PDB file of C-alpha atoms in Angstrom:
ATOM      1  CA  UNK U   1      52.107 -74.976 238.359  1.00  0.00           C
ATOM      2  CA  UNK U   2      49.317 -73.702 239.711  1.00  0.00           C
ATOM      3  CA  UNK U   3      46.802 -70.720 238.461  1.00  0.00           C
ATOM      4  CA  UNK U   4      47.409 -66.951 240.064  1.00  0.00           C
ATOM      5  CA  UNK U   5      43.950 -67.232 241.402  1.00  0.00           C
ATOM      6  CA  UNK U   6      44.688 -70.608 243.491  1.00  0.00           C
ATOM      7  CA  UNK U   7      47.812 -68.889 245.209  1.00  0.00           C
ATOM      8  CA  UNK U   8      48.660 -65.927 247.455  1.00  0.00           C
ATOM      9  CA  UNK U   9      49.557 -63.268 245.690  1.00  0.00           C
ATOM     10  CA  UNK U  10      53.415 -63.705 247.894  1.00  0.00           C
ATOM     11  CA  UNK U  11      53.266 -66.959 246.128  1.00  0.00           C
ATOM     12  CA  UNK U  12      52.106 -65.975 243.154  1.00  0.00           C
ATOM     13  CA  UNK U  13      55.417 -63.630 242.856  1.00  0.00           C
ATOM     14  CA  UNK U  14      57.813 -65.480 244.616  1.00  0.00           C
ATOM     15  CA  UNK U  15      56.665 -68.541 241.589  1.00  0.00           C
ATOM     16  CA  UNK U  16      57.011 -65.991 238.861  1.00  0.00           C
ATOM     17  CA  UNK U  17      60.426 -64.694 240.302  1.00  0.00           C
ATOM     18  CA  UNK U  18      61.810 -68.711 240.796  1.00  0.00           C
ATOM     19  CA  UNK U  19      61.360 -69.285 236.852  1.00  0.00           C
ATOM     20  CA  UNK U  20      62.516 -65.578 234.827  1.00  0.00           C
ATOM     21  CA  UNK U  21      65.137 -64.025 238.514  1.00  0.00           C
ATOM     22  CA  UNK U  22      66.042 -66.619 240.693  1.00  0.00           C
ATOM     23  CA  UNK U  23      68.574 -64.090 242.009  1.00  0.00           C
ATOM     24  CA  UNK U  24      65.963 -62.187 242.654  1.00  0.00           C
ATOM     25  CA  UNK U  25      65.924 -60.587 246.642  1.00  0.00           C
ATOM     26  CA  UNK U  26      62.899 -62.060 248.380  1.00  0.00           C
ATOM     27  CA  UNK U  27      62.838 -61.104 252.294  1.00  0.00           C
ATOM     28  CA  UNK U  28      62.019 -63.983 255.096  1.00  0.00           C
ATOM     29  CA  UNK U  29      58.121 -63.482 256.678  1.00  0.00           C
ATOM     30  CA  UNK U  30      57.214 -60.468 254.573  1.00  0.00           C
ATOM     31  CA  UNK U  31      55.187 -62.100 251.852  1.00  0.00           C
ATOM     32  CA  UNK U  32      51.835 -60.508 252.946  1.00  0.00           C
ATOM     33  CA  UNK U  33      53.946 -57.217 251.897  1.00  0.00           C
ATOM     34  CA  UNK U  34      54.722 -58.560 248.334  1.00  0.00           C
ATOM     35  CA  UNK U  35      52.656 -57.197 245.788  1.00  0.00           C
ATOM     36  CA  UNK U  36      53.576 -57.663 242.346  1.00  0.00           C
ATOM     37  CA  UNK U  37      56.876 -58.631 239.603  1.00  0.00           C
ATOM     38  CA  UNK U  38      58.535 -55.240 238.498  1.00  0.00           C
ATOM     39  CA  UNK U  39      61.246 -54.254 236.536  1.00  0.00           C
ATOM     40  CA  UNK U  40      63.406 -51.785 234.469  1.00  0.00           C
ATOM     41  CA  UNK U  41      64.635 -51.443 230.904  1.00  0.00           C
ATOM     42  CA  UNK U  42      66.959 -54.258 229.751  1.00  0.00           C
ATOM     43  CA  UNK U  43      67.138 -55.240 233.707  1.00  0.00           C
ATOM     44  CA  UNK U  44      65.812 -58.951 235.221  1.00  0.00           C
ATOM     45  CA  UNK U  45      62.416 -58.710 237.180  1.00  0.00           C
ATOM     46  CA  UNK U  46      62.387 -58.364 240.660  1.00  0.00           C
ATOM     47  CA  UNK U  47      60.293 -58.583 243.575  1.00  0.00           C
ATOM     48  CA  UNK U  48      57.679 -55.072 244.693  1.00  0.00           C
ATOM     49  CA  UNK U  49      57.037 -54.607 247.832  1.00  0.00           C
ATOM     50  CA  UNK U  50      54.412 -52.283 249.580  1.00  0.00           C
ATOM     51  CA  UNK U  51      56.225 -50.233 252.202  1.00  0.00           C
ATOM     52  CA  UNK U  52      52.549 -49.701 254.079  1.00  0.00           C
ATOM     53  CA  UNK U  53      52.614 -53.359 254.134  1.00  0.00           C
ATOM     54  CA  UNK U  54      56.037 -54.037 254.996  1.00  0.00           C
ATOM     55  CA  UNK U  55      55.747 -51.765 258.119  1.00  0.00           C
ATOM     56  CA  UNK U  56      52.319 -53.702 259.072  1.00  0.00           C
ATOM     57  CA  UNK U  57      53.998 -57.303 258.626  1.00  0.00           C
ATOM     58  CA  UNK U  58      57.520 -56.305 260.978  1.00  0.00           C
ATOM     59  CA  UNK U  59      55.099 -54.946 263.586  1.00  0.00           C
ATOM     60  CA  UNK U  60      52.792 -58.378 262.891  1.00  0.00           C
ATOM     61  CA  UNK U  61      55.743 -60.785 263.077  1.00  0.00           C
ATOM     62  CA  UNK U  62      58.326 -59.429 265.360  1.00  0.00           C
ATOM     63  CA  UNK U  63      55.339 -57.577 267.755  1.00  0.00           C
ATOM     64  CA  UNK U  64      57.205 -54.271 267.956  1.00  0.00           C
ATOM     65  CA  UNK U  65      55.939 -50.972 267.954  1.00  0.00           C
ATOM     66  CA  UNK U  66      55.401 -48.980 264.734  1.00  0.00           C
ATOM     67  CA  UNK U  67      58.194 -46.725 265.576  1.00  0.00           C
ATOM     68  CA  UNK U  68      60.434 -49.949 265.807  1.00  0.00           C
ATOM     69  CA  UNK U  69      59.379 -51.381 262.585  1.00  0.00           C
ATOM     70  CA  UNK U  70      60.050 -48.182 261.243  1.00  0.00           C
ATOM     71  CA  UNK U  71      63.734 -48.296 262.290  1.00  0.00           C
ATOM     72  CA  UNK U  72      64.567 -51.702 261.674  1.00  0.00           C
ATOM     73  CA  UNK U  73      62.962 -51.424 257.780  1.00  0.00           C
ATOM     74  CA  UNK U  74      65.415 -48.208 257.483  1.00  0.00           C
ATOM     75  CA  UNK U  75      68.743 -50.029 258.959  1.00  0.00           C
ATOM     76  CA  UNK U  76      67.572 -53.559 257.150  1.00  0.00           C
ATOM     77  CA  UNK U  77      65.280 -52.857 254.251  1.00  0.00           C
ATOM     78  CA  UNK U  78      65.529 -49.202 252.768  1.00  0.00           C
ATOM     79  CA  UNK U  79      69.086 -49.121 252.476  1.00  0.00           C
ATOM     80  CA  UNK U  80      69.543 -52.508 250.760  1.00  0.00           C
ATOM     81  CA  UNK U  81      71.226 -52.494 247.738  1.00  0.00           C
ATOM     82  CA  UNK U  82      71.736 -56.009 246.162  1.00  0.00           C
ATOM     83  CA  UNK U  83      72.286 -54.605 242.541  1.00  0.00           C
ATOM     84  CA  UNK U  84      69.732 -55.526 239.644  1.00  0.00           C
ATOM     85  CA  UNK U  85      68.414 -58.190 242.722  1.00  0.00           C
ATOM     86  CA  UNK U  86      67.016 -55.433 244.923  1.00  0.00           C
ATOM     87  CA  UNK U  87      63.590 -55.511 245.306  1.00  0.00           C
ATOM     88  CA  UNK U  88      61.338 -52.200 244.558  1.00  0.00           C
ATOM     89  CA  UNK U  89      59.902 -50.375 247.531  1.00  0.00           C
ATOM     90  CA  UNK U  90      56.537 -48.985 246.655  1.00  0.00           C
ATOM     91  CA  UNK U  91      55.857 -46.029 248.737  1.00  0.00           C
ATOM     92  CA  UNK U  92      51.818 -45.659 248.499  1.00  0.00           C
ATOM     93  CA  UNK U  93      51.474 -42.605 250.843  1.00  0.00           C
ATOM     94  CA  UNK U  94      53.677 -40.520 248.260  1.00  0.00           C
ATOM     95  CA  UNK U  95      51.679 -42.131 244.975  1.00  0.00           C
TER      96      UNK U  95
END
């Protein structure tokens, strides 16, 4: 395997998640949005996302507007509940 520093940090997490949650929730064309391995007591680790990023990347990839990205992450993203698989939404703005 190689070294956090040779990889992406998308990589990076999507390798960690593959060997301790391969259940884990990892969503198609966002990895420039994934930003770290979290987790909660007694739970499997899962996937963090940066919403700021998220938004950026659907915007990026799908070359809609901001207040379309914005619509399609609440419909397809926010409301996703794939029990202890669901990925953690880091809202920056409200840190």
């Amino acid at each position: 395997m190689k070294r956090q520093s040779e990889l992406s940090e998308g990589q990076w997490v999507k390798d960690q998640l593959e060997e301790s949650n391969p259940e884990a929730v990892i969503f198609e064309d966002l990895d420039e949005a994934l930003i770290g391995v979290g987790r909660q007591w007694a739970r499997k680790p899962v996937a963090v996302y940066s919403v700021a990023k998220i938004l950026s990347e659907l915007e990026r990839v799908y070359d809609c507007t901001e207040t379309d990205a914005a619509e399609w992450f609440g419909h397809n993203i926010e409301c996703l509940g794939m029990g202890d698989a669901t990925p953690i939404l880091l809202y920056e703005e409200l840190v």
